[in-house]
PDB file of C-alpha atoms in Angstrom:
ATOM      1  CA  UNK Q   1      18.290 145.735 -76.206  1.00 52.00           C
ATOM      2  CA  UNK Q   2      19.983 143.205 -73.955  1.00 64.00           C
ATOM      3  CA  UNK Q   3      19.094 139.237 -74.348  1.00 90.00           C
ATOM      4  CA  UNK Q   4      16.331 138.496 -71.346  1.00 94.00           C
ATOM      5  CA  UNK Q   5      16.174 135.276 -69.259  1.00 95.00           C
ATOM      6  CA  UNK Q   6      12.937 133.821 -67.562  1.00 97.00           C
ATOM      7  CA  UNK Q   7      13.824 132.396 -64.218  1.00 96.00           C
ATOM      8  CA  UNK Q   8      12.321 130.736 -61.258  1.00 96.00           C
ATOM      9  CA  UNK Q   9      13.070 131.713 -57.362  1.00 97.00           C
ATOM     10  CA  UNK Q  10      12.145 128.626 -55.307  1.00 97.00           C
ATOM     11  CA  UNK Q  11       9.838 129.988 -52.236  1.00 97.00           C
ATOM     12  CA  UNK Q  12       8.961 127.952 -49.730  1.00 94.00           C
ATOM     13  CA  UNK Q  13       6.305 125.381 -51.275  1.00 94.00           C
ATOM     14  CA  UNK Q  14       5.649 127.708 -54.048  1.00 96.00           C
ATOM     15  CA  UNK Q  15       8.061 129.551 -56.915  1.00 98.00           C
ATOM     16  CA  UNK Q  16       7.898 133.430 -58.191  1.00 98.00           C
ATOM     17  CA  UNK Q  17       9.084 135.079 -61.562  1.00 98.00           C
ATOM     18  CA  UNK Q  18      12.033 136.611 -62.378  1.00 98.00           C
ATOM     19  CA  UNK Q  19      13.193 137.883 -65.535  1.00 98.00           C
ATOM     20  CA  UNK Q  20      17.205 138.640 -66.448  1.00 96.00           C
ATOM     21  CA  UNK Q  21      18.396 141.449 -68.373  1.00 96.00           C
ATOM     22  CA  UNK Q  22      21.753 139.417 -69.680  1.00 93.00           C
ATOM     23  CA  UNK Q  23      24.615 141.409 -70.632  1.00 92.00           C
ATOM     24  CA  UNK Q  24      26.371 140.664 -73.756  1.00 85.00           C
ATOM     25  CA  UNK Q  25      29.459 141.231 -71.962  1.00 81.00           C
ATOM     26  CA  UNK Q  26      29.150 140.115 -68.674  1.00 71.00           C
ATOM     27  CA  UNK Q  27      31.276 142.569 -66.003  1.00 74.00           C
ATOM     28  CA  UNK Q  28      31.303 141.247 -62.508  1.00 75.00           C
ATOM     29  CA  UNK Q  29      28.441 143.125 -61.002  1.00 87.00           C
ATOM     30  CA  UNK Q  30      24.099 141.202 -60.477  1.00 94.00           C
ATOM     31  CA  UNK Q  31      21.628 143.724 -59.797  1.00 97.00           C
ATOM     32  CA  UNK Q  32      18.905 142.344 -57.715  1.00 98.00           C
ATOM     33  CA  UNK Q  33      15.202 144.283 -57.941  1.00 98.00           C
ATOM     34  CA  UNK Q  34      11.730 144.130 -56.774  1.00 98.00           C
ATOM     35  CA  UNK Q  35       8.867 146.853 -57.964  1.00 97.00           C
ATOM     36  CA  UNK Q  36       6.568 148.532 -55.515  1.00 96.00           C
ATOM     37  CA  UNK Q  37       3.339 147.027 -54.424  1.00 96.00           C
ATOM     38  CA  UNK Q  38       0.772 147.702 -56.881  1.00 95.00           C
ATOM     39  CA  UNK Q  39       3.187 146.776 -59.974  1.00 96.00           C
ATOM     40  CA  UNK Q  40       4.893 142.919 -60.451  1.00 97.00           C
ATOM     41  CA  UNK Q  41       7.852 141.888 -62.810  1.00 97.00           C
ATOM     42  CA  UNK Q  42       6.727 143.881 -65.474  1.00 96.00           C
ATOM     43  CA  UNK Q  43       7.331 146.874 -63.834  1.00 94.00           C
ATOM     44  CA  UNK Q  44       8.119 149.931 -66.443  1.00 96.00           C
ATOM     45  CA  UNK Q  45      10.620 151.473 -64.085  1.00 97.00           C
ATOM     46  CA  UNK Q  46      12.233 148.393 -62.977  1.00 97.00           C
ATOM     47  CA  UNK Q  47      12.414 147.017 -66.962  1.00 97.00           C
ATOM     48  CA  UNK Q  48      14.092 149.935 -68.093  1.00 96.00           C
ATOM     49  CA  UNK Q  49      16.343 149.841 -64.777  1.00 97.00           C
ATOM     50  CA  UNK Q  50      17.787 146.108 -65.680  1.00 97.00           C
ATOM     51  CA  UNK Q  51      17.678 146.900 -69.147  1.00 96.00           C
ATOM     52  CA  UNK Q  52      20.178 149.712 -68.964  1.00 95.00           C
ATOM     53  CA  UNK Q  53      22.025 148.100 -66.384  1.00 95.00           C
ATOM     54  CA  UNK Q  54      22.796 145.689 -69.117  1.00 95.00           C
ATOM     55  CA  UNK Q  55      23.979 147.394 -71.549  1.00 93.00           C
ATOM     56  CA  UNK Q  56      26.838 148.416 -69.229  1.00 91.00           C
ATOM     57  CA  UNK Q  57      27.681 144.941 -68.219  1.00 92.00           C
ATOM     58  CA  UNK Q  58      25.550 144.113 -65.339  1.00 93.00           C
ATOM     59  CA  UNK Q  59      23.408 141.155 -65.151  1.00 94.00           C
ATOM     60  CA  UNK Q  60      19.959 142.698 -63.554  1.00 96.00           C
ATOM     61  CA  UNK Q  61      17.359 140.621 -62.569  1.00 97.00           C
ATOM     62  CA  UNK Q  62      14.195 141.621 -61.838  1.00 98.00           C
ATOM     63  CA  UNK Q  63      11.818 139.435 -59.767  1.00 98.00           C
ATOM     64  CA  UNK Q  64       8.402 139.579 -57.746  1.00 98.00           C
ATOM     65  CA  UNK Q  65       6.729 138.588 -54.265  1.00 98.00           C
ATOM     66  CA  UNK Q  66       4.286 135.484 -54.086  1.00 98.00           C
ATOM     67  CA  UNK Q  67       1.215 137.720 -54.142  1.00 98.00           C
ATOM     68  CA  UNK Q  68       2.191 139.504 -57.297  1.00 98.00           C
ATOM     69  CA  UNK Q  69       2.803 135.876 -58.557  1.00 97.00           C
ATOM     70  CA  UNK Q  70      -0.856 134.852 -57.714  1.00 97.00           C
ATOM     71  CA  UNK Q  71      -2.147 138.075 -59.087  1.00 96.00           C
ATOM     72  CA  UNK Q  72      -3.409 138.901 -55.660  1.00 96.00           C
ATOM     73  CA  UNK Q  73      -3.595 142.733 -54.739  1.00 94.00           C
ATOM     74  CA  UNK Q  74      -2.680 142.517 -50.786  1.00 96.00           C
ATOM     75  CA  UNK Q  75       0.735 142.029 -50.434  1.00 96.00           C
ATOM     76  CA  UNK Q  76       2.531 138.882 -48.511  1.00 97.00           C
ATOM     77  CA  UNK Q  77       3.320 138.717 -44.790  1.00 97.00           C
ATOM     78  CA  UNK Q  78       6.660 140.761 -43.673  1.00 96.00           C
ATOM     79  CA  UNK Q  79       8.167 137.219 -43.006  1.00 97.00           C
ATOM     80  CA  UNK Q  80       7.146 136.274 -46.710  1.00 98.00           C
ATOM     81  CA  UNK Q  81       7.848 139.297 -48.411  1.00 98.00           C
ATOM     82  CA  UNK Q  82      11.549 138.925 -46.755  1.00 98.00           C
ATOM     83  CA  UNK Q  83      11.667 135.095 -47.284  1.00 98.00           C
ATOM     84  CA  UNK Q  84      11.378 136.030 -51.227  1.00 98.00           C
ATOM     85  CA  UNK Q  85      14.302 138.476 -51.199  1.00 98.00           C
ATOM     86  CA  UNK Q  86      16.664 136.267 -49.140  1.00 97.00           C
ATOM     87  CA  UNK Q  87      15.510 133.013 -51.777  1.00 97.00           C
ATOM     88  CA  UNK Q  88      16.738 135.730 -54.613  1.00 97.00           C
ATOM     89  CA  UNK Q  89      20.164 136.772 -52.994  1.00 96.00           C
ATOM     90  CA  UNK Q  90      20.854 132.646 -52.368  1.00 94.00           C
ATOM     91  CA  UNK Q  91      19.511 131.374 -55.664  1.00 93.00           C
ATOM     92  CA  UNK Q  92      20.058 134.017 -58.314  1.00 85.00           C
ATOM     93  CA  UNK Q  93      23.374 136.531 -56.852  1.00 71.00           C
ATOM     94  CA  UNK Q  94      26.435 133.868 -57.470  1.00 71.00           C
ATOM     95  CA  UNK Q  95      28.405 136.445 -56.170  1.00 76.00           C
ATOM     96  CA  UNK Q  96      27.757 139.545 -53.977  1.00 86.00           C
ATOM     97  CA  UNK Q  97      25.001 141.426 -55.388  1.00 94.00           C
ATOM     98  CA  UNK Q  98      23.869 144.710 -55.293  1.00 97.00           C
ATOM     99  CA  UNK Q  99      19.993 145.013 -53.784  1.00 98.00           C
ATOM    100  CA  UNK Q 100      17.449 147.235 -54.339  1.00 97.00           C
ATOM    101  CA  UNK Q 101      13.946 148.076 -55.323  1.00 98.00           C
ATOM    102  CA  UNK Q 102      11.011 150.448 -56.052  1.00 98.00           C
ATOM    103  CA  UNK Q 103       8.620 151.674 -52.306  1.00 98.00           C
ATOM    104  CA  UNK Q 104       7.450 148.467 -50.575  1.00 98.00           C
ATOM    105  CA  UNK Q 105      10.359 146.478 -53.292  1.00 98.00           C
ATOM    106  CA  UNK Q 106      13.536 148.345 -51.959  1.00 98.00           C
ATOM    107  CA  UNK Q 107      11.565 149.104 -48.412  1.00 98.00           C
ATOM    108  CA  UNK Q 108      11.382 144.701 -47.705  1.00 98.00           C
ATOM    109  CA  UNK Q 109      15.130 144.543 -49.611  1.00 98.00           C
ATOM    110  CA  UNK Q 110      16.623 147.133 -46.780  1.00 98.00           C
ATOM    111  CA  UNK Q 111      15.023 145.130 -44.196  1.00 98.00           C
ATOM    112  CA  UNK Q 112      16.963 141.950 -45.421  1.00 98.00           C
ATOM    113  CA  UNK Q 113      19.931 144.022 -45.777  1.00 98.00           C
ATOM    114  CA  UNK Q 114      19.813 145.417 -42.159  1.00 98.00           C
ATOM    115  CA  UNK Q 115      19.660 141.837 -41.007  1.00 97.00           C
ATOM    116  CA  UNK Q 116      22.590 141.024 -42.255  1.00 96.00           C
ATOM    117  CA  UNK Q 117      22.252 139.339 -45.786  1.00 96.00           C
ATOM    118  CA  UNK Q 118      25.563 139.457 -48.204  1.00 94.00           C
ATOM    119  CA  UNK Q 119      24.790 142.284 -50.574  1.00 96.00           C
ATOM    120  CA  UNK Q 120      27.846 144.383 -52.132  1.00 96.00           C
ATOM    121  CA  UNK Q 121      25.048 147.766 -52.145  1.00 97.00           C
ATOM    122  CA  UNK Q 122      21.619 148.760 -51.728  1.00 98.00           C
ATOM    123  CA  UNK Q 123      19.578 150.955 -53.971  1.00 99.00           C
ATOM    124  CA  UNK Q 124      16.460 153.119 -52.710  1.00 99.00           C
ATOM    125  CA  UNK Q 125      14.277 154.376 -55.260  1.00 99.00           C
ATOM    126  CA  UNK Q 126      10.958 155.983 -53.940  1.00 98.00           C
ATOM    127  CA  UNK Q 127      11.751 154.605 -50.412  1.00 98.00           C
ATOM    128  CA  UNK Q 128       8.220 154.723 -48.400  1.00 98.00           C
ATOM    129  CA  UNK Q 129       9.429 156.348 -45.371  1.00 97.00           C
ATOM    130  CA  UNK Q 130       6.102 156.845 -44.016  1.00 97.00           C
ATOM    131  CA  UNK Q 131       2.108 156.563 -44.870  1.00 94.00           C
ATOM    132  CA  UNK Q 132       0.954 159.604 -46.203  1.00 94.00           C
ATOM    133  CA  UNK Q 133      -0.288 162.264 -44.426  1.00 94.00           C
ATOM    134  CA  UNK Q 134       1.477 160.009 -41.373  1.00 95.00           C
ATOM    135  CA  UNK Q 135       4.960 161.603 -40.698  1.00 92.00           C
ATOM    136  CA  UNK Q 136       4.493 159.985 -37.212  1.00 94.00           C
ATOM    137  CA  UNK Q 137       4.794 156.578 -38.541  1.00 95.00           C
ATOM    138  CA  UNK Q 138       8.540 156.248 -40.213  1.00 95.00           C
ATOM    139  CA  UNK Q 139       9.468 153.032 -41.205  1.00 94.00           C
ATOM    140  CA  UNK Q 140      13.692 154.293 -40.850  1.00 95.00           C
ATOM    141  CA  UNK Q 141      14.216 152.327 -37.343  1.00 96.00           C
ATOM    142  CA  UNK Q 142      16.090 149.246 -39.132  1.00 97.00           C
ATOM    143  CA  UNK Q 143      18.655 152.100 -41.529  1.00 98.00           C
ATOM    144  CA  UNK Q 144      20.950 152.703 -38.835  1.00 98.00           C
ATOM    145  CA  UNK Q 145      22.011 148.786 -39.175  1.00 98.00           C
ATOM    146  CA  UNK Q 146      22.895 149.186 -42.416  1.00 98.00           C
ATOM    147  CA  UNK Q 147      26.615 149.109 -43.283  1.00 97.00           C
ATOM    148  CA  UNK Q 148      27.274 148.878 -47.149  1.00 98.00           C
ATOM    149  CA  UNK Q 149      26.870 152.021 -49.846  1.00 98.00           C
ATOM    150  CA  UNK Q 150      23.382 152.957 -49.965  1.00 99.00           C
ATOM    151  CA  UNK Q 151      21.787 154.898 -52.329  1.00 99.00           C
ATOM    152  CA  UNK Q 152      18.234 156.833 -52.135  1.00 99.00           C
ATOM    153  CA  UNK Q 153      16.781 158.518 -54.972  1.00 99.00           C
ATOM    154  CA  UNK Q 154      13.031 159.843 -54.490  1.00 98.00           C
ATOM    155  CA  UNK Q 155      10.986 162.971 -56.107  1.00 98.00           C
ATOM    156  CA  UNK Q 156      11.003 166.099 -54.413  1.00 98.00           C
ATOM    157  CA  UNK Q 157       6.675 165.465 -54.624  1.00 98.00           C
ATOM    158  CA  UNK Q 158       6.472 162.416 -53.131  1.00 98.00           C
ATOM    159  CA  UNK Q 159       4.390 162.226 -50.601  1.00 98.00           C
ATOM    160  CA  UNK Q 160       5.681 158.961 -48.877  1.00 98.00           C
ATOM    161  CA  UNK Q 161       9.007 160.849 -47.967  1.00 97.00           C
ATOM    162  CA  UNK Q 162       9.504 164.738 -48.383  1.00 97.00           C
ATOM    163  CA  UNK Q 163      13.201 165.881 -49.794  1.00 98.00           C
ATOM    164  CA  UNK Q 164      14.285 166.931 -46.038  1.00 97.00           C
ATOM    165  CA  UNK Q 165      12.394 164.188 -44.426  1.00 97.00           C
ATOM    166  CA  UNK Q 166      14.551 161.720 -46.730  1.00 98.00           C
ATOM    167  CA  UNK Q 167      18.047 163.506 -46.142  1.00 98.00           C
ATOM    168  CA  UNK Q 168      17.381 162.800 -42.566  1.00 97.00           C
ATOM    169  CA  UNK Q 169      16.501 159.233 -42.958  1.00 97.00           C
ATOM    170  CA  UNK Q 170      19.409 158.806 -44.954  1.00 98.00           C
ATOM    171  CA  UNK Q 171      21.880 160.229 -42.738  1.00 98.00           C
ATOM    172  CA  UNK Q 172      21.028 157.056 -40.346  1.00 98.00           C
ATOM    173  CA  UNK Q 173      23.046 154.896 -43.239  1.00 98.00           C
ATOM    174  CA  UNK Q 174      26.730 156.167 -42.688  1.00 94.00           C
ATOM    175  CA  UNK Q 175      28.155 157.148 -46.257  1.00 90.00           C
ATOM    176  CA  UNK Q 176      24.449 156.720 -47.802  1.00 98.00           C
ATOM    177  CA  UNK Q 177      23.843 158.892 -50.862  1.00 98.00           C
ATOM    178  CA  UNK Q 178      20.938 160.965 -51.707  1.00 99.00           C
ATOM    179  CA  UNK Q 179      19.401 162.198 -54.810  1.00 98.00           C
ATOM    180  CA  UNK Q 180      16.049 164.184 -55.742  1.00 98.00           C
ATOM    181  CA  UNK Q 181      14.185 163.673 -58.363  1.00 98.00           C
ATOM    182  CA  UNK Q 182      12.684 166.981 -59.346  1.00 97.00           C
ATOM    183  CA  UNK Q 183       8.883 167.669 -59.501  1.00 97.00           C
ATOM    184  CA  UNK Q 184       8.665 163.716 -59.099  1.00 98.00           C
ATOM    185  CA  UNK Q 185       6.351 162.076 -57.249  1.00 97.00           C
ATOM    186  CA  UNK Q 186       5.881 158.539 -55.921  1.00 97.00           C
ATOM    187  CA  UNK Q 187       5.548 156.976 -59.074  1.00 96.00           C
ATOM    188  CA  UNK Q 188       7.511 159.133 -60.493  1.00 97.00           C
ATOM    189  CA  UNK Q 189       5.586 161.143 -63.028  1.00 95.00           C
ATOM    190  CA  UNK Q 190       5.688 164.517 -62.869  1.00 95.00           C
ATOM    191  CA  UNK Q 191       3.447 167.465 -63.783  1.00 94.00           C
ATOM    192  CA  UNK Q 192       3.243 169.038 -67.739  1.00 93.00           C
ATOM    193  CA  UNK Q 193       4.053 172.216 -65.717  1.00 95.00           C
ATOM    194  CA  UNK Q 194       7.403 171.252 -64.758  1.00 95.00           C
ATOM    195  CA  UNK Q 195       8.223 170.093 -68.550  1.00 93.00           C
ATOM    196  CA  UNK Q 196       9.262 166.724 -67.635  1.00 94.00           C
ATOM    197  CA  UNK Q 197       7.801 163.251 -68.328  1.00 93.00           C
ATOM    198  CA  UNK Q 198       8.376 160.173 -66.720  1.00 93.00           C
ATOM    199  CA  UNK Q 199      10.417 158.859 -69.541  1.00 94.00           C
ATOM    200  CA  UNK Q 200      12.692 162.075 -68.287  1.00 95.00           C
ATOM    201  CA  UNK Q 201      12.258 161.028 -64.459  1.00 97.00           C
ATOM    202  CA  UNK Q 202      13.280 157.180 -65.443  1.00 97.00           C
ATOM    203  CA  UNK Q 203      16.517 158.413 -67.091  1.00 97.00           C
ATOM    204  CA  UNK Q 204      17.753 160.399 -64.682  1.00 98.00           C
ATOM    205  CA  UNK Q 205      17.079 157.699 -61.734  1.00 98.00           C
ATOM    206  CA  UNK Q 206      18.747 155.239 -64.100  1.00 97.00           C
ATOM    207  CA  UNK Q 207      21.877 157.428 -64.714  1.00 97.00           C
ATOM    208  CA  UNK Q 208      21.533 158.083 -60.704  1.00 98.00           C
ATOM    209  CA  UNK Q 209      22.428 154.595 -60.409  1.00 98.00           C
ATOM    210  CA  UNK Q 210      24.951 154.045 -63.039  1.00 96.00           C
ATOM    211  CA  UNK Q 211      26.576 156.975 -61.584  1.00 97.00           C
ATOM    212  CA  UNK Q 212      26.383 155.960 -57.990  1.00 98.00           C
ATOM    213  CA  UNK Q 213      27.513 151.925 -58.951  1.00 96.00           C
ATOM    214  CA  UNK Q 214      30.955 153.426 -60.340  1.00 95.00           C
ATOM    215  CA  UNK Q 215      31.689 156.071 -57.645  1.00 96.00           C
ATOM    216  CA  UNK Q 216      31.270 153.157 -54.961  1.00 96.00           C
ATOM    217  CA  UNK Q 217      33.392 150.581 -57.120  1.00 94.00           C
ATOM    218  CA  UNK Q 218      30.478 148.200 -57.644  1.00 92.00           C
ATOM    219  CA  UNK Q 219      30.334 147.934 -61.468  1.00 85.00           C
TER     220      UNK Q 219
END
């Protein structure tokens, strides 16, 4: 397991967590990540994430919103939420990061990157498209900003974005990647049925990454 750092991000009057996954061998690639918005720094998905990033000579740092900080359950303002990720990119990146996150985490980080912060990539995992049971409502207006390698990697179950719903969201990122997770859903478990367990799901999305971070040049 790679060594772990406790950090602080400055925000505003106030400060939030974030913990880094330090390489032994550092390569020239930082990982920025948030977690969705009922998890925090602790995230399972987002610890193994950094964790493996690590091992292959990124330095991933995971970090959370004020409201997580507080231990409050509604999350922050948009103007917060976004405040928090541009403190991380200025305070924690050194160089060019890539950016990404977990639902709301990634959802706030693509909003940043669409207004123009410095990131090197942007990672998608489990990217809230819309409400459920809302199709109506997509949040996908900002994606067609975007102009570095993107990556989106959902379940085929979840019900925030379904697999053809995603594709086309996607497509508004020229040169963005997409990958399904199969018989995931939002948080992605997945049913006995399908002989998969989330341990399975976390791998893949991990090697998704790892994958993706080479084929773009960003590792």
């Amino acid at each position: 397991m790679s060594d772990e750092t406790t950090l602080s991000i400055v925000v505003g009057d106030g400060s939030v967590t974030a913990i880094a996954s330090e390489p032994a061998k550092a390569g020239r690639a930082t990982f920025l990540y948030t977690p969705g918005a009922g998890s925090n720094v602790h995230d399972p998905f987002g610890k193994q994430l950094c964790r493996a990033l690590a091992t292959r000579g990124v330095r991933a740092i995971r970090f959370q919103f004020p409201y997580q900080e507080a231990g409050r359950r509604s999350p922050d303002r948009p103007a917060i939420l976004e405040q928090t990720w541009r403190a991380a990119i200025e305070q924690l990146a050194g160089e060019t990061p890539v950016v990404g996150g977990r639902s709301m985490g990634g959802r706030i980080a693509s909003q940043v990157v669409a207004e123009g912060a410095a990131v090197a990539g942007l990672a998608l995992f489990a990217y809230p498209l819309h409400p459920p049971g809302k199709p109506e409502r997509r949040r996908d207006e900002h994606l067609v900003t975007i102009t570095v390698p993107t990556l989106f990697c959902s379940g085929t179950r979840d019900v925030f974005a379904a697999p053809g719903e995603l594709t086309e969201a996607a497509a508004l990122v020229a040169g963005s990647t997409v990958h399904h997770l199969e018989s995931a859903d939002h948080g992605f478990n997945a049913p006995k049925s399908s002989g998969r367990d989330r341990e399975d799901v976390y791998a893949e999305a991990t090697a998704t990454l790892v994958e993706w971070l080479g084929r773009e040049g960003l590792l």
